[in-house]
CSV table of C-alpha atoms in Angstrom, one decimal:
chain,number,residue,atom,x,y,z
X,102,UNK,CA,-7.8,-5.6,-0.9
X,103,UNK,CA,-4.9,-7.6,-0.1
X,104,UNK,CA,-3.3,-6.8,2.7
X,105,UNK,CA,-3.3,-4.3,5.4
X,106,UNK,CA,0.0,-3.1,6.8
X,107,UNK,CA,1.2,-0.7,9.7
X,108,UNK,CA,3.7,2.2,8.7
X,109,UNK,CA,6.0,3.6,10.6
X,110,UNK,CA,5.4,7.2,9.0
X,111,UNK,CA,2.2,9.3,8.1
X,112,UNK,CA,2.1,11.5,4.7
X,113,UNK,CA,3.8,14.1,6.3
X,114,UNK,CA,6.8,12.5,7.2
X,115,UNK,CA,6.6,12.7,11.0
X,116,UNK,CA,6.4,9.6,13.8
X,117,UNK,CA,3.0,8.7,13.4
X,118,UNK,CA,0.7,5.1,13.5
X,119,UNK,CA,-0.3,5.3,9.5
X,120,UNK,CA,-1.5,2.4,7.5
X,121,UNK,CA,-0.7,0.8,4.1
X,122,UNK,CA,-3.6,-0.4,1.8
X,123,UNK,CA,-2.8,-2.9,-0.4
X,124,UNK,CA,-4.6,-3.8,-3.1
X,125,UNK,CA,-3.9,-6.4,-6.4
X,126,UNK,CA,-5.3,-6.5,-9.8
X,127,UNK,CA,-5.3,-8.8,-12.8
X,128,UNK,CA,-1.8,-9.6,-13.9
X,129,UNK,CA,0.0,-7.9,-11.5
X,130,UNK,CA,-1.7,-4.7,-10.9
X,131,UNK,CA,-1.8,-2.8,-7.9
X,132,UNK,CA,-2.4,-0.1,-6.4
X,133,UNK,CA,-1.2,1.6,-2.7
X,134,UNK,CA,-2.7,4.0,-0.7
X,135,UNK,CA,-1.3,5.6,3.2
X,136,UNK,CA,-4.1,6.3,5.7
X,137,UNK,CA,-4.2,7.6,9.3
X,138,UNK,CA,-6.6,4.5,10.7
X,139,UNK,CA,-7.0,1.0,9.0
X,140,UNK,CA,-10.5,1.3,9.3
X,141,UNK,CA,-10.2,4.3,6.3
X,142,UNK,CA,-9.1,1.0,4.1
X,143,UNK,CA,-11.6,1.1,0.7
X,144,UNK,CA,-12.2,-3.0,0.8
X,145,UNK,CA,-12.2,-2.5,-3.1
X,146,UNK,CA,-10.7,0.4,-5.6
X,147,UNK,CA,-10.7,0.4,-9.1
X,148,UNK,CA,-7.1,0.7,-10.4
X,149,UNK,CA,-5.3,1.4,-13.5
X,150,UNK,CA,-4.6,-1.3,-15.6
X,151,UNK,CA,-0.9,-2.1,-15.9
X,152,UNK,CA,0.2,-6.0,-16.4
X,153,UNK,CA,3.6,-6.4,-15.4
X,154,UNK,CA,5.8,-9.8,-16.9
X,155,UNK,CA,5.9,-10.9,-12.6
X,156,UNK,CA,3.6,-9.9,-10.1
X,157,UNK,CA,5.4,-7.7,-7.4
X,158,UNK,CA,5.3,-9.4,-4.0
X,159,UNK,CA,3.7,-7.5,-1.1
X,160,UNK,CA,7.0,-7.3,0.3
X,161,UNK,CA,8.6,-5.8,-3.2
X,162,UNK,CA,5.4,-2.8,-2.9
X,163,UNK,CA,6.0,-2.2,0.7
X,164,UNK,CA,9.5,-2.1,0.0
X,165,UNK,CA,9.1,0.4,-2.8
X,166,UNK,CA,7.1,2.8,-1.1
X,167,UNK,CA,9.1,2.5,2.0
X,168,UNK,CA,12.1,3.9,-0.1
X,169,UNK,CA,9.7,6.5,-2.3
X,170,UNK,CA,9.2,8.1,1.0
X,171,UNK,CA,12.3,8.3,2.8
C-alpha cells in the first residue's frame, strides 16, 4: 500500500465519506480500489503486471480516477 486517500464520492455516485487505496508495483504498477471505511484497505494486493516508461504519481492516479468517475 501506498497511500490512503479520502473521496469525495462512494461507488454509487452519491455524497458519501469513501476512501481511495493506493497501491504501487514494480516499474510503475498500480493498482486502485474505492472503499466505504479506510480500515477495509488490503495493506497488500497482488496486481497485474504492467511497467509503464514513468511511474504515475499519486496525484496523476487520483486524478485519473477522479475523472473516470465523474
Amino acid at each position: 500500500m501506498k497511500k490512503i486517500e479520502k473521496a469525495h464520492q462512494n461507488a454509487n455516485g452519491q455524497d458519501a465519506h469513501a476512501w481511495w487505496c493506493l497501491y504501487e508495483g514494480a516499474n510503475g504498477s498500480g493498482f486502485l480500489e474505492l472503499v466505504d471505511s479506510y480500515r477495509q484497505c488490503p495493506k497488500e494486493v497482488v496486481c497485474e503486471y504492467d511497467p509503464k516508461e514513468k511511474p504515475p504519481s499519486v496525484k496523476d492516479m487520483l486524478n485519473a480516477m477522479k475523472e473516470a468517475f465523474k
